[in-house]
């Protein structure tokens, strides 16, 4: 039971290159999220997927695209990387529908993907 | 103004001290309040959560929510060097998909 798995863990890109960050979960959770974490800024939501087949923008979606491939997988794509996208990216999942308040219905995070854009 | 404000610190305390970490927020719709702990180069992990107002205790940790003041706190008793980490507050409205995070407070507990 691996939980939330992110690949790659580290990546260095040149400006203008593209890449995809992969996220997979084996917990049968409905909702999946991509956050970025920068010093002093906390975690900021890029995109989320409330359920398989749906995606929505978060706080900082510009320069990113996402795909909810199936219930397990949610990928984040940078089409033309910029130095401002240098960050640590976290994938997270929410186990049950948001209206379900029974027990800990809170985000579970992956280990992160460190991206540097030169 | 950010929806959630948290002093980034750093906060340095001696071993055994009581630590108080705080966040303020502006959105009165927030009902679900969480504290995450994040060690260096790791993902955030849930420490505690509370729904609506009140206190919750788990071992050395106590979470408090004061909705009238839009203020939440995390207290750590008998702090240990292993508590050295970044502590992130987070909150969400009932039925809301988006969890909003504070900037995180870096805590150092000196042996």
Coordinates of C-alpha atoms in Angstrom, one line a residue:
Chain A
X1 CA 0.0 0.0 0.0
X2 CA 2.0 2.9 -1.3
X3 CA -0.5 5.7 -0.7
X4 CA 0.2 8.7 -3.1
X5 CA 3.2 8.1 -5.4
X6 CA 4.8 11.0 -7.4
X7 CA 7.3 10.7 -10.3
X8 CA 9.8 12.0 -10.9
X9 CA 11.2 13.1 -7.5
X10 CA 13.6 15.5 -9.1
X11 CA 13.8 17.2 -12.5
X12 CA 15.9 19.9 -14.1
X13 CA 14.5 21.6 -17.2
X14 CA 15.6 24.4 -19.5
X15 CA 13.2 27.3 -20.2
X16 CA 10.7 26.3 -22.9
X17 CA 11.0 22.5 -22.4
X18 CA 7.9 20.5 -21.5
X19 CA 7.4 17.8 -19.0
X20 CA 4.7 15.9 -17.2
X21 CA 4.5 15.1 -13.4
X22 CA 2.8 11.9 -12.6
X23 CA 0.7 11.1 -9.6
X24 CA -0.9 7.7 -8.7
X25 CA -2.9 6.6 -5.7
X26 CA -3.9 3.2 -4.5
X27 CA -6.4 4.3 -1.8
X28 CA -9.5 4.5 -4.0
X29 CA -9.9 8.2 -3.1
X30 CA -12.2 10.3 -5.2
X31 CA -10.6 13.7 -5.4
X32 CA -7.0 14.5 -6.4
X33 CA -5.1 17.8 -6.2
X34 CA -1.9 19.4 -7.4
X35 CA -0.2 22.0 -5.2
X36 CA 3.0 23.9 -5.5
X37 CA 5.1 25.0 -2.5
X38 CA 7.4 28.0 -2.6
X39 CA 9.3 29.6 0.3
X40 CA 7.1 32.0 2.3
X41 CA 4.0 31.2 0.1
X42 CA 2.8 28.0 1.6
X43 CA 0.9 25.5 -0.5
X44 CA -1.0 27.0 -3.5
X45 CA -3.6 25.0 -5.4
X46 CA -2.9 24.6 -9.1
X47 CA -5.7 22.3 -10.3
X48 CA -7.9 19.7 -8.8
X49 CA -10.1 16.8 -9.9
X50 CA -13.3 16.3 -7.8
X51 CA -13.9 13.0 -9.5
X52 CA -12.8 10.9 -12.4
X53 CA -13.5 12.8 -15.6
X54 CA -13.6 16.3 -14.1
X55 CA -10.9 18.9 -13.5
X56 CA -11.0 22.5 -12.2
X57 CA -8.7 25.4 -11.9
X58 CA -7.2 26.4 -8.5
X59 CA -5.4 29.5 -7.4
X60 CA -2.4 29.4 -9.8
X61 CA -3.4 27.5 -13.0
X62 CA -1.6 29.5 -15.6
X63 CA 1.1 27.6 -17.4
X64 CA -0.2 24.2 -16.4
X65 CA -2.6 21.6 -17.8
X66 CA -3.9 18.5 -16.1
X67 CA -5.4 15.1 -17.0
X68 CA -7.4 12.8 -14.8
X69 CA -6.5 9.6 -16.7
X70 CA -8.6 7.4 -14.4
X71 CA -9.5 7.2 -10.8
X72 CA -6.0 6.4 -9.7
X73 CA -3.9 8.8 -11.8
X74 CA -3.8 12.6 -12.1
X75 CA -1.0 14.2 -14.2
X76 CA 0.3 17.8 -14.3
X77 CA 1.9 19.1 -17.5
X78 CA 4.1 22.0 -18.1
X79 CA 3.9 22.8 -21.8
X80 CA 6.6 25.5 -21.9
X81 CA 8.5 25.6 -18.6
X82 CA 9.5 29.0 -17.2
X83 CA 11.9 29.8 -14.3
X84 CA 8.9 31.0 -12.3
X85 CA 7.7 27.4 -12.2
X86 CA 10.7 26.3 -10.2
X87 CA 9.1 24.9 -7.2
X88 CA 8.2 21.7 -5.2
X89 CA 5.0 20.1 -6.5
X90 CA 2.8 18.0 -4.3
X91 CA 0.0 15.7 -5.3
X92 CA -2.7 15.1 -2.7
X93 CA -5.9 13.1 -2.4
X94 CA -9.2 13.4 -0.5
X95 CA -10.8 10.1 0.6
X96 CA -14.5 10.9 0.4
X97 CA -16.9 13.5 -1.0
X98 CA -16.3 16.9 0.6
X99 CA -19.7 17.0 2.3
X100 CA -18.8 13.8 4.2
X101 CA -17.7 15.0 7.7
X102 CA -17.5 11.5 9.2
X103 CA -14.0 11.1 10.5
X104 CA -10.8 12.6 9.0
X105 CA -11.8 13.6 5.5
X106 CA -8.5 15.5 4.9
X107 CA -5.8 15.6 2.3
X108 CA -3.1 13.0 2.1
X109 CA 0.1 14.1 0.3
X110 CA 2.7 12.5 -1.8
X111 CA 6.4 13.0 -1.1
X112 CA 6.8 15.8 -3.7
X113 CA 8.5 16.5 -7.0
X114 CA 11.3 19.1 -7.0
X115 CA 11.4 20.9 -10.3
X116 CA 14.1 23.4 -11.3
X117 CA 13.8 25.4 -14.5
X118 CA 16.9 27.1 -15.8
Chain B
X1 CA -5.2 40.1 2.0
X2 CA -4.6 36.3 2.1
X3 CA -7.5 34.1 3.3
X4 CA -5.2 32.5 5.8
X5 CA -2.4 34.3 7.6
X6 CA 0.3 32.4 9.5
X7 CA 3.6 33.8 10.9
X8 CA 6.4 32.0 9.1
X9 CA 8.8 32.3 12.0
X10 CA 11.3 30.8 12.5
X11 CA 10.4 30.0 16.1
X12 CA 13.2 28.6 18.3
X13 CA 12.5 27.1 21.7
X14 CA 14.3 25.0 24.2
X15 CA 13.4 21.4 24.7
X16 CA 10.5 21.0 27.1
X17 CA 8.9 24.4 26.3
X18 CA 5.3 24.9 25.5
X19 CA 4.9 26.0 21.9
X20 CA 2.0 28.0 20.6
X21 CA 1.4 28.2 16.8
X22 CA -1.4 30.4 15.4
X23 CA -3.3 31.2 12.3
X24 CA -6.0 33.8 11.5
X25 CA -8.4 33.6 8.6
X26 CA -11.0 35.8 6.9
X27 CA -13.5 33.5 5.3
X28 CA -16.3 32.8 7.8
X29 CA -17.4 29.8 5.7
X30 CA -14.4 27.7 6.9
X31 CA -15.6 24.9 9.1
X32 CA -12.9 22.2 8.8
X33 CA -9.6 23.1 10.4
X34 CA -6.4 21.1 10.1
X35 CA -2.7 21.2 11.2
X36 CA -0.1 19.5 9.1
X37 CA 3.5 18.9 10.0
X38 CA 6.2 18.9 7.3
X39 CA 9.7 17.7 7.9
X40 CA 12.5 19.0 5.6
X41 CA 12.2 17.6 2.0
X42 CA 9.1 15.6 2.9
X43 CA 5.4 15.9 2.1
X44 CA 3.0 17.4 4.7
X45 CA 1.4 14.9 7.0
X46 CA -1.8 15.4 9.0
X47 CA -1.3 16.1 12.7
X48 CA -4.8 17.1 13.9
X49 CA -8.1 18.2 12.5
X50 CA -11.2 19.7 14.1
X51 CA -14.6 20.5 12.8
X52 CA -16.3 23.9 13.7
X53 CA -15.3 25.4 17.1
X54 CA -13.7 23.9 20.2
X55 CA -10.7 22.1 21.4
X56 CA -9.2 18.7 20.5
X57 CA -6.3 17.0 22.3
X58 CA -4.0 14.2 21.2
X59 CA -1.1 13.4 23.4
X60 CA 1.2 16.5 23.6
X61 CA -0.8 18.3 21.0
X62 CA -3.9 20.5 21.5
X63 CA -5.8 22.2 18.7
X64 CA -8.1 25.1 19.4
X65 CA -10.6 26.9 17.1
X66 CA -12.2 30.2 17.9
X67 CA -14.6 31.0 15.1
X68 CA -15.8 34.2 16.6
X69 CA -12.3 35.6 16.4
X70 CA -11.4 33.6 13.2
X71 CA -8.4 32.3 15.0
X72 CA -6.9 28.8 15.4
X73 CA -4.1 27.6 17.5
X74 CA -1.9 24.5 18.0
X75 CA -0.2 23.9 21.3
X76 CA 2.7 21.5 21.8
X77 CA 3.5 20.6 25.4
X78 CA 6.9 19.3 26.5
X79 CA 8.4 20.0 23.0
X80 CA 11.1 17.6 21.7
X81 CA 13.9 18.1 19.2
X82 CA 11.9 15.7 17.0
X83 CA 9.1 18.3 16.8
X84 CA 11.4 20.5 14.8
X85 CA 9.5 20.9 11.5
X86 CA 7.3 23.3 9.6
X87 CA 3.7 23.4 10.8
X88 CA 1.0 24.3 8.3
X89 CA -2.5 25.3 9.2
X90 CA -5.2 24.5 6.7
X91 CA -8.9 25.0 6.4
X92 CA -11.9 24.2 4.2
X93 CA -15.5 25.1 4.0
X94 CA -18.2 22.5 4.4
X95 CA -18.7 21.0 1.0
X96 CA -15.8 23.0 -0.4
X97 CA -13.3 21.2 -2.6
X98 CA -10.4 23.6 -2.0
X99 CA -8.2 23.4 1.1
X100 CA -6.5 26.6 1.8
X101 CA -3.1 26.6 3.6
X102 CA -1.2 29.1 5.7
X103 CA 2.4 29.9 4.8
X104 CA 3.7 27.5 7.5
X105 CA 5.7 28.2 10.7
X106 CA 9.2 26.8 11.0
X107 CA 9.8 25.5 14.5
X108 CA 13.2 24.6 16.0
X109 CA 13.4 22.8 19.3
X110 CA 16.9 22.9 20.8
X111 CA 18.1 20.0 23.0

